Short mmCIF file of C-alpha atoms in Angstrom, two decimals:
data_model
loop_
_atom_site.label_atom_id
_atom_site.label_comp_id
_atom_site.label_asym_id
_atom_site.label_seq_id
_atom_site.Cartn_x
_atom_site.Cartn_y
_atom_site.Cartn_z
CA UNK A 1 117.57 87.14 68.71
CA UNK A 2 113.96 85.40 68.93
CA UNK A 3 111.66 87.64 67.28
CA UNK A 4 108.62 88.51 69.43
CA UNK A 5 105.37 87.10 68.53
CA UNK A 6 102.86 89.29 67.57
CA UNK A 7 98.85 87.88 68.36
CA UNK A 8 95.53 89.61 67.50
CA UNK A 9 93.76 91.47 69.91
CA UNK A 10 89.84 92.96 70.56
CA UNK A 11 89.68 95.08 73.58
CA UNK A 12 85.67 94.62 75.45
CA UNK A 13 83.95 96.22 77.84
CA UNK A 14 82.48 94.27 81.27
CA UNK A 15 79.17 94.49 79.50
CA UNK A 16 80.35 93.13 76.10
CA UNK A 17 80.53 96.41 74.11
CA UNK A 18 83.57 96.11 71.86
CA UNK A 19 86.16 99.44 72.18
CA UNK A 20 88.57 100.31 69.13
CA UNK A 21 89.90 97.95 66.17
CA UNK A 22 91.11 94.78 66.73
CA UNK A 23 95.12 95.50 67.46
CA UNK A 24 97.93 93.19 66.19
CA UNK A 25 100.25 93.70 69.65
CA UNK A 26 103.77 92.17 70.83
CA UNK A 27 103.37 89.08 72.91
CA UNK A 28 104.68 90.05 76.07
CA UNK A 29 102.42 93.31 76.29
CA UNK A 30 102.41 93.89 79.87
CA UNK A 31 99.55 95.07 82.18
CA UNK A 32 100.55 98.93 81.94
CA UNK A 33 101.14 98.44 78.43
CA UNK A 34 97.63 97.67 78.00
CA UNK A 35 96.36 100.32 80.41
CA UNK A 36 98.06 102.76 78.12
CA UNK A 37 96.38 101.88 75.48
CA UNK A 38 92.98 101.80 77.03
CA UNK A 39 93.00 105.16 78.34
CA UNK A 40 93.68 105.97 75.02
CA UNK A 41 90.62 104.16 73.19
CA UNK A 42 88.71 106.17 75.95
CA UNK A 43 89.88 108.87 75.11
CA UNK A 44 89.74 109.71 79.05
CA UNK A 45 90.27 113.39 80.52
CA UNK A 46 92.33 111.26 83.20
CA UNK A 47 94.53 108.26 83.41
CA UNK A 48 92.00 105.76 84.52
CA UNK A 49 93.54 102.41 86.91
CA UNK A 50 92.00 99.01 84.86
CA UNK A 51 92.34 95.38 84.89
CA UNK A 52 92.71 93.16 82.15
CA UNK A 53 90.82 89.71 82.31
CA UNK A 54 91.01 87.11 78.61
CA UNK A 55 88.55 84.28 79.33
CA UNK A 56 88.31 85.67 83.26
CA UNK A 57 91.71 85.02 83.58
CA UNK A 58 93.41 88.32 84.79
CA UNK A 59 96.87 89.98 83.30
CA UNK A 60 98.71 90.20 86.25
CA UNK A 61 102.14 90.04 84.30
CA UNK A 62 102.22 89.82 80.55
CA UNK A 63 99.52 88.17 77.92
CA UNK A 64 102.16 85.95 77.54
CA UNK A 65 103.26 84.68 80.94
CA UNK A 66 99.93 84.73 81.74
CA UNK A 67 97.84 83.61 78.99
CA UNK A 68 100.04 82.04 76.47
CA UNK A 69 101.55 79.88 78.66
CA UNK A 70 99.70 80.46 81.89
CA UNK A 71 96.51 79.69 79.39
CA UNK A 72 97.31 77.52 76.89
CA UNK A 73 96.31 79.54 74.59
CA UNK A 74 96.80 80.15 71.12
CA UNK A 75 98.72 83.51 69.54
CA UNK A 76 96.82 82.42 66.56
CA UNK A 77 93.45 83.40 68.03
CA UNK A 78 91.78 86.67 68.66
CA UNK A 79 92.38 86.65 72.51
CA UNK A 80 89.55 89.33 73.57
CA UNK A 81 90.45 90.98 76.51
CA UNK A 82 87.81 92.15 78.62
CA UNK A 83 88.57 95.64 80.35
CA UNK A 84 87.56 97.01 84.23
CA UNK A 85 87.84 100.24 85.24
CA UNK A 86 89.17 100.33 89.38
CA UNK A 87 89.24 102.72 91.66
CA UNK A 88 90.53 105.90 91.59
CA UNK A 89 92.15 106.08 95.42
CA UNK A 90 94.31 103.24 96.84
CA UNK A 91 94.36 102.21 100.38
CA UNK A 92 97.26 101.18 101.90
CA UNK A 93 97.54 98.50 103.69
CA UNK A 94 97.69 98.09 107.96
CA UNK A 95 100.70 96.58 108.84
CA UNK A 96 100.99 97.18 112.58
CA UNK A 97 98.58 98.38 115.74
CA UNK A 98 98.55 101.28 117.12
CA UNK A 99 96.02 101.14 120.10
CA UNK A 100 94.98 98.22 122.08
CA UNK A 101 91.97 99.94 123.87
CA UNK A 102 90.93 97.66 126.93
CA UNK A 103 87.69 98.50 128.86
CA UNK A 104 84.79 95.91 127.63
CA UNK A 105 84.80 93.58 130.31
CA UNK A 106 83.41 90.58 127.88
CA UNK A 107 84.25 89.46 124.65
CA UNK A 108 83.82 92.40 121.66
CA UNK A 109 81.20 91.28 119.29
CA UNK A 110 81.26 93.99 116.67
CA UNK A 111 82.53 97.35 115.98
CA UNK A 112 81.67 98.98 112.95
CA UNK A 113 82.82 102.86 111.58
CA UNK A 114 80.65 105.35 110.71
CA UNK A 115 79.40 105.78 106.96
CA UNK A 116 82.26 108.90 107.26
CA UNK A 117 84.56 106.74 108.68
CA UNK A 118 85.24 109.50 112.01
CA UNK A 119 83.74 107.80 115.06
CA UNK A 120 83.85 103.98 116.07
CA UNK A 121 81.56 102.13 117.87
CA UNK A 122 81.60 98.68 119.42
CA UNK A 123 79.31 96.02 121.36
CA UNK A 124 80.24 93.96 123.72
CA UNK A 125 79.13 91.09 126.10
CA UNK A 126 79.51 93.31 128.99
CA UNK A 127 76.17 94.53 128.08
CA UNK A 128 77.82 98.28 127.01
CA UNK A 129 78.23 100.08 123.38
CA UNK A 130 81.30 101.80 123.07
CA UNK A 131 82.38 104.64 121.25
CA UNK A 132 86.09 105.56 121.01
CA UNK A 133 87.69 108.42 120.00
CA UNK A 134 89.74 108.06 116.59
CA UNK A 135 91.99 111.43 117.94
CA UNK A 136 93.47 110.20 120.24
CA UNK A 137 92.53 106.23 120.20
CA UNK A 138 90.85 107.05 123.80
CA UNK A 139 87.68 105.47 125.42
CA UNK A 140 85.19 108.45 124.63
CA UNK A 141 81.91 107.54 126.12
CA UNK A 142 80.20 104.34 127.79
CA UNK A 143 76.77 103.59 126.54
CA UNK A 144 75.21 101.54 129.32
CA UNK A 145 71.43 100.53 129.21
CA UNK A 146 71.27 96.87 128.01
CA UNK A 147 70.70 94.99 130.33
CA UNK A 148 72.18 91.33 128.67
CA UNK A 149 74.94 90.63 125.68
CA UNK A 150 75.34 93.74 123.00
CA UNK A 151 74.84 91.69 119.80
CA UNK A 152 74.57 93.59 116.60
CA UNK A 153 75.08 97.79 116.49
CA UNK A 154 74.40 100.25 113.63
CA UNK A 155 75.11 103.71 112.11
CA UNK A 156 72.46 105.43 110.71
CA UNK A 157 73.29 106.76 107.32
CA UNK A 158 74.07 109.86 108.07
CA UNK A 159 75.97 109.10 111.42
CA UNK A 160 73.97 110.68 113.51
CA UNK A 161 72.10 108.08 115.58
CA UNK A 162 73.84 104.53 116.59
CA UNK A 163 71.66 101.69 117.14
CA UNK A 164 72.25 98.66 119.09
CA UNK A 165 70.41 95.38 119.48
CA UNK A 166 71.09 93.11 122.92
CA UNK A 167 69.80 90.18 124.45
CA UNK A 168 67.58 91.48 126.36
CA UNK A 169 65.70 92.02 123.38
CA UNK A 170 65.21 95.51 122.87
CA UNK A 171 67.28 98.20 120.63
CA UNK A 172 68.22 100.86 122.08
CA UNK A 173 69.58 104.43 120.84
CA UNK A 174 72.28 106.20 121.30
CA UNK A 175 73.76 110.08 120.89
CA UNK A 176 77.15 109.51 119.67
CA UNK A 177 78.73 112.45 120.93
CA UNK A 178 77.42 112.55 125.55
CA UNK A 179 76.56 109.03 124.95
CA UNK A 180 73.47 110.02 125.62
CA UNK A 181 70.62 107.00 125.03
CA UNK A 182 67.96 108.33 122.88
CA UNK A 183 65.30 106.05 123.32
CA UNK A 184 64.49 102.20 123.74
CA UNK A 185 62.69 99.90 121.24
CA UNK A 186 60.84 97.20 122.70
CA UNK A 187 58.94 94.53 121.35
CA UNK A 188 60.13 91.53 120.03
CA UNK A 189 60.37 88.73 122.21
CA UNK A 190 63.04 87.16 121.70
CA UNK A 191 67.05 88.96 121.56
CA UNK A 192 67.88 91.12 118.52
CA UNK A 193 69.92 89.33 115.31
CA UNK A 194 70.80 92.16 113.05
CA UNK A 195 69.68 95.53 112.42
CA UNK A 196 69.46 97.19 109.29
CA UNK A 197 68.76 101.51 108.15
CA UNK A 198 66.74 102.66 105.77
CA UNK A 199 69.13 103.79 103.00
CA UNK A 200 69.46 107.55 102.83
CA UNK A 201 69.21 108.63 99.78
CA UNK A 202 65.39 107.09 100.03
CA UNK A 203 65.06 108.94 103.49
CA UNK A 204 67.47 111.52 104.15
CA UNK A 205 65.94 111.65 107.82
CA UNK A 206 67.32 108.72 108.47
CA UNK A 207 64.17 107.62 110.13
CA UNK A 208 63.76 103.91 109.80
CA UNK A 209 64.86 101.42 110.60
CA UNK A 210 65.02 97.28 110.85
CA UNK A 211 65.16 94.99 113.64
CA UNK A 212 65.42 91.37 112.86
CA UNK A 213 65.09 88.88 115.65
CA UNK A 214 65.37 85.23 117.14
CA UNK A 215 61.24 85.23 117.13
CA UNK A 216 60.79 84.77 113.79
CA UNK A 217 59.73 88.35 113.01
CA UNK A 218 61.31 91.88 111.20
CA UNK A 219 60.27 94.73 113.22
CA UNK A 220 60.65 98.47 111.35
CA UNK A 221 60.74 101.71 113.19
CA UNK A 222 59.71 105.14 113.44
CA UNK A 223 63.10 105.85 115.65
CA UNK A 224 62.00 109.31 115.83
CA UNK A 225 58.43 108.07 117.23
CA UNK A 226 60.36 105.90 119.11
CA UNK A 227 57.01 103.56 117.87
CA UNK A 228 57.18 100.47 115.74
CA UNK A 229 55.46 101.22 112.05
CA UNK A 230 54.35 97.11 110.71
CA UNK A 231 55.99 93.68 111.47
CA UNK A 232 57.07 91.35 109.14
CA UNK A 233 55.82 88.24 109.88
CA UNK A 234 56.28 85.36 107.62
CA UNK A 235 59.67 83.46 108.72
CA UNK A 236 58.98 80.33 110.88
CA UNK A 237 61.62 80.40 112.26
CA UNK A 238 64.85 82.76 113.81
CA UNK A 239 65.34 85.70 111.32
CA UNK A 240 69.66 86.04 111.18
CA UNK A 241 69.96 88.84 109.05
CA UNK A 242 68.26 92.52 107.17
CA UNK A 243 69.42 93.67 104.46
CA UNK A 244 67.38 97.61 102.87
CA UNK A 245 68.20 97.63 99.68
CA UNK A 246 68.71 100.40 97.43
CA UNK A 247 65.05 100.56 95.76
CA UNK A 248 63.28 100.37 99.25
CA UNK A 249 62.87 96.40 99.58
CA UNK A 250 64.05 94.14 102.88
CA UNK A 251 65.46 91.60 102.41
CA UNK A 252 65.73 88.74 105.39
CA UNK A 253 67.58 85.45 105.92
CA UNK A 254 65.78 82.84 108.27
CA UNK A 255 66.73 79.46 110.30
CA UNK A 256 63.11 78.34 108.42
CA UNK A 257 65.79 78.25 104.90
CA UNK A 258 64.20 80.75 103.28
CA UNK A 259 64.98 84.17 101.43
CA UNK A 260 62.35 86.41 101.97
CA UNK A 261 61.83 89.91 100.11
CA UNK A 262 58.90 92.89 101.52
CA UNK A 263 58.24 95.90 100.32
CA UNK A 264 57.92 99.25 101.67
CA UNK A 265 54.57 98.55 103.16
CA UNK A 266 55.31 95.63 104.32
CA UNK A 267 53.54 93.24 102.93
CA UNK A 268 55.65 90.55 101.59
CA UNK A 269 57.51 90.75 97.24
CA UNK A 270 59.64 87.05 97.01
CA UNK A 271 60.05 84.26 98.76
CA UNK A 272 63.13 82.80 97.72
CA UNK A 273 64.18 79.12 98.44
CA UNK A 274 67.04 76.62 97.62
CA UNK A 275 68.69 76.39 100.89
CA UNK A 276 68.71 73.04 102.52
CA UNK A 277 69.67 74.78 106.16
CA UNK A 278 69.79 77.71 108.39
CA UNK A 279 70.33 80.65 106.02
CA UNK A 280 73.01 82.39 107.81
CA UNK A 281 74.24 85.87 105.50
CA UNK A 282 72.74 88.02 103.37
CA UNK A 283 75.18 91.05 101.26
CA UNK A 284 73.52 93.03 98.67
CA UNK A 285 76.22 93.93 95.58
CA UNK A 286 75.44 97.56 96.69
CA UNK A 287 75.85 96.94 100.65
CA UNK A 288 78.69 99.47 100.68
CA UNK A 289 77.70 102.67 98.61
CA UNK A 290 74.32 101.89 100.48
CA UNK A 291 76.61 102.46 104.56
CA UNK A 292 78.50 104.84 103.49
CA UNK A 293 75.81 106.84 102.05
CA UNK A 294 77.17 110.47 101.37
CA UNK A 295 80.23 109.52 102.28
CA UNK A 296 83.41 108.69 99.35
CA UNK A 297 86.85 107.77 100.57
CA UNK A 298 87.46 111.57 101.29
CA UNK A 299 84.39 111.35 103.97
CA UNK A 300 83.75 115.57 102.85
CA UNK A 301 80.64 116.83 104.78
CA UNK A 302 77.82 117.67 103.25
CA UNK A 303 76.15 120.86 102.35
CA UNK A 304 72.48 119.67 104.15
CA UNK A 305 70.58 117.24 103.96
CA UNK A 306 69.62 117.37 99.93
CA UNK A 307 73.10 117.43 99.40
CA UNK A 308 73.64 114.41 101.12
CA UNK A 309 70.34 112.45 99.53
CA UNK A 310 71.58 113.63 96.37
CA UNK A 311 75.55 112.25 97.00
CA UNK A 312 74.38 109.26 98.20
CA UNK A 313 71.76 108.90 94.89
CA UNK A 314 74.49 109.07 92.38
CA UNK A 315 76.60 106.79 95.14
CA UNK A 316 73.58 104.16 95.05
CA UNK A 317 72.93 105.11 91.36
CA UNK A 318 77.04 103.96 90.08
CA UNK A 319 76.84 101.37 92.48
CA UNK A 320 73.42 99.23 90.79
CA UNK A 321 74.78 100.16 87.79
CA UNK A 322 74.46 96.69 86.30
CA UNK A 323 71.45 95.53 88.46
CA UNK A 324 71.52 94.97 92.04
CA UNK A 325 72.47 90.99 93.06
CA UNK A 326 72.05 89.13 96.21
CA UNK A 327 74.32 86.26 97.95
CA UNK A 328 72.85 84.26 100.97
CA UNK A 329 74.97 81.56 102.47
CA UNK A 330 73.58 78.65 104.72
CA UNK A 331 74.71 75.66 106.68
CA UNK A 332 74.10 73.25 103.83
CA UNK A 333 78.15 74.57 103.21
CA UNK A 334 76.67 76.31 100.63
CA UNK A 335 76.32 79.77 98.41
CA UNK A 336 73.01 81.03 95.95
CA UNK A 337 73.95 84.65 94.26
CA UNK A 338 70.10 85.63 93.18
CA UNK A 339 69.42 88.69 91.05
CA UNK A 340 66.18 89.23 92.62
CA UNK A 341 64.49 92.03 90.27
CA UNK A 342 64.61 89.58 86.80
CA UNK A 343 64.11 85.40 88.59
CA UNK A 344 62.90 83.69 91.74
CA UNK A 345 65.83 80.65 90.96
CA UNK A 346 69.96 81.65 92.00
CA UNK A 347 71.68 82.69 88.50
CA UNK A 348 74.73 80.30 90.34
CA UNK A 349 74.49 77.78 93.59
CA UNK A 350 78.37 78.25 94.90
CA UNK A 351 79.68 75.12 96.42
CA UNK A 352 83.35 74.53 97.73
CA UNK A 353 83.35 75.30 101.18
CA UNK A 354 83.69 72.63 103.78
CA UNK A 355 82.06 73.76 106.32
CA UNK A 356 78.89 75.84 107.07
CA UNK A 357 79.11 79.11 105.38
CA UNK A 358 79.46 81.83 108.38
CA UNK A 359 79.96 85.46 106.63
CA UNK A 360 79.22 86.98 102.86
CA UNK A 361 80.65 90.42 101.36
CA UNK A 362 80.65 91.98 98.35
CA UNK A 363 83.82 94.00 96.94
CA UNK A 364 82.82 97.91 97.23
CA UNK A 365 82.55 97.79 93.22
CA UNK A 366 80.60 94.77 93.09
CA UNK A 367 82.99 92.70 91.51
CA UNK A 368 84.06 89.68 93.73
CA UNK A 369 82.62 88.15 96.71
CA UNK A 370 84.26 87.26 99.28
CA UNK A 371 83.14 84.22 101.98
CA UNK A 372 84.43 82.65 105.16
CA UNK A 373 83.39 79.92 106.23
CA UNK A 374 84.29 77.05 109.85
CA UNK A 375 86.38 75.07 107.09
CA UNK A 376 89.51 77.47 107.75
CA UNK A 377 89.20 79.06 104.49
CA UNK A 378 88.10 82.25 102.70
CA UNK A 379 87.09 82.14 99.24
CA UNK A 380 87.15 84.15 96.32
CA UNK A 381 83.37 84.10 93.77
CA UNK A 382 82.62 86.43 90.90
CA UNK A 383 79.78 88.73 91.98
CA UNK A 384 78.27 88.97 88.36
CA UNK A 385 78.12 85.13 87.35
CA UNK A 386 78.77 83.44 90.64
CA UNK A 387 81.79 81.26 90.01
CA UNK A 388 84.30 80.18 91.97
CA UNK A 389 87.41 82.55 91.09
CA UNK A 390 89.92 81.35 94.02
CA UNK A 391 90.69 79.43 97.93
CA UNK A 392 92.31 82.38 100.52
CA UNK A 393 94.07 79.57 102.43
CA UNK A 394 96.13 80.43 105.32
CA UNK A 395 93.65 80.61 108.97
CA UNK A 396 93.96 77.63 110.71
CA UNK A 397 90.94 77.91 112.67
CA UNK A 398 87.37 79.19 111.86
CA UNK A 399 86.39 82.40 109.68
CA UNK A 400 83.98 84.34 111.12
CA UNK A 401 84.36 87.66 108.87
CA UNK A 402 85.99 89.44 106.21
CA UNK A 403 85.36 92.80 105.42
CA UNK A 404 86.71 94.73 102.27
CA UNK A 405 89.14 97.57 101.31
CA UNK A 406 87.32 100.88 99.63
CA UNK A 407 89.24 99.95 96.95
CA UNK A 408 88.32 96.67 96.78
CA UNK A 409 92.12 95.97 96.06
CA UNK A 410 92.17 93.90 99.72
CA UNK A 411 90.66 91.64 102.07
CA UNK A 412 90.67 91.68 106.01
CA UNK A 413 89.84 88.55 107.81
CA UNK A 414 88.89 87.49 111.27
CA UNK A 415 89.11 83.88 112.90
CA UNK A 416 89.07 81.82 115.30
CA UNK A 417 92.97 80.96 115.20
CA UNK A 418 93.84 84.65 117.16
CA UNK A 419 94.94 86.48 113.66
CA UNK A 420 93.74 88.82 111.37
CA UNK A 421 95.07 88.73 107.42
CA UNK A 422 95.33 90.46 104.80
CA UNK A 423 94.67 88.87 101.01
CA UNK A 424 96.22 90.74 98.21
CA UNK A 425 92.91 90.37 95.34
CA UNK A 426 95.53 90.45 92.84
CA UNK A 427 97.88 87.64 92.97
CA UNK A 428 94.90 86.24 94.81
CA UNK A 429 97.42 85.61 98.18
CA UNK A 430 98.29 86.38 101.78
CA UNK A 431 100.20 89.39 101.86
CA UNK A 432 100.03 90.46 105.48
CA UNK A 433 99.21 88.75 108.31
CA UNK A 434 98.56 90.71 111.79
CA UNK A 435 98.75 88.90 115.04
CA UNK A 436 98.36 90.48 118.17
CA UNK A 437 94.93 89.27 119.52
CA UNK A 438 95.36 86.92 122.40
CA UNK A 439 92.37 85.15 121.34
CA UNK A 440 89.53 84.26 118.63
CA UNK A 441 88.71 87.54 116.84
CA UNK A 442 85.28 87.87 116.01
CA UNK A 443 83.99 91.66 114.55
CA UNK A 444 86.47 93.89 112.29
CA UNK A 445 85.70 97.08 110.11
CA UNK A 446 87.73 98.23 108.07
CA UNK A 447 86.84 102.37 107.78
CA UNK A 448 85.66 103.55 104.79
CA UNK A 449 88.39 105.71 103.73
CA UNK A 450 90.52 103.33 104.03
CA UNK A 451 93.11 104.73 107.35
CA UNK A 452 92.59 102.52 109.63
CA UNK A 453 90.61 98.76 110.70
CA UNK A 454 89.26 98.38 113.62
CA UNK A 455 88.73 94.73 115.37
CA UNK A 456 87.65 92.90 118.27
CA UNK A 457 86.92 89.12 119.72
CA UNK A 458 87.47 87.04 123.05
CA UNK A 459 90.41 88.81 124.75
CA UNK A 460 88.19 91.84 125.32
CA UNK A 461 90.49 94.12 123.74
CA UNK A 462 89.78 96.97 121.27
CA UNK A 463 92.58 97.23 118.83
CA UNK A 464 93.19 99.55 115.66
CA UNK A 465 95.19 98.91 113.07
CA UNK A 466 97.11 101.91 110.91
CA UNK A 467 99.79 101.30 107.35
#
């Protein structure tokens, strides 16, 4: 019987710190066995799952199979094994449509779960916003007031107010329990393209919001007083997206090809330029922590406002530990990765898509970026370096939106081909196909707790999917 080959291996954290001494290991050591070893070295109180990489290639089966045979590395040299912690909890893939909810009379353009995942809202071309009861999976209230299509919706980070932006140039505020209109914010001269609330850890009152518009401006509102605090004007064309970062700064992307970063008082902090065409989409590496605020996957309610702020601050600190990165997707078919705190130049220019990049999103743990394009593909990129990781092919028409599971182990994509697809991030392959919609799927959202997915599109039906 042939002797098992041995290798010399050195564990290293993602930040580059060596862990433990160099080890002599059998070449057929599996990812599970490496997990046992690293938990021993780190003396973890509870066993934590880890993923392992050699030269940025993941060890899925064993070192022999993936790295020596599959990666062409020699067993003679010392292999540096980089370990990265994974989420403690596991999200199960949704497999079936548990409800097809009718009610909207035009296309569903946006769907969004509340920060605690207990409420679901949808905005539609029929001028209404609908809020759905998730325990019974039935319509709860219909919010009427907009005089044209509802283009975007956004939950306040404490989940107490829902905002919607419309083709009628107004932003409206709704009480999600009664469906009553709490107020209208008027001032934009053209339609609203995006909304962003101030993060909870900066403002536990959750009363400030930014709205971006086709008119080239972003307005920051006090939603309690219903007045515009200041307007961010500087873009020379439509503003397509707005993000309110955890450092208090506001990030805007525009059809003038630039990205601008604004201070909290409305002054311009810096301009990031580099794209050769419209900027369509922005994502921050801390988006998931900012979106869910005080709630983790268990959705336990905070005791009071101070507790909520403390929790949100802790979650943001964890998410921003390795610096905040920004990714932008453009009509020039490329994406740029930025470290806005340290440089005005992109860290990486990410090329590979053959058509317009429509949507980008960071995984909740910030390690990967997913991009959706009109070239029918979803591509994965390294969230720290911007390096290309994989192409996920399977859709037969434009991909409109991507959405991550809360544990960063799965990705969901919605397409013009009427399907949703779930991709397994470990194998980089298709895990499940979810057909059911009769037409293009415009919007999708995975609940922060991972227990359900909502999707909507041209067939006017809101579908809820469960494991």
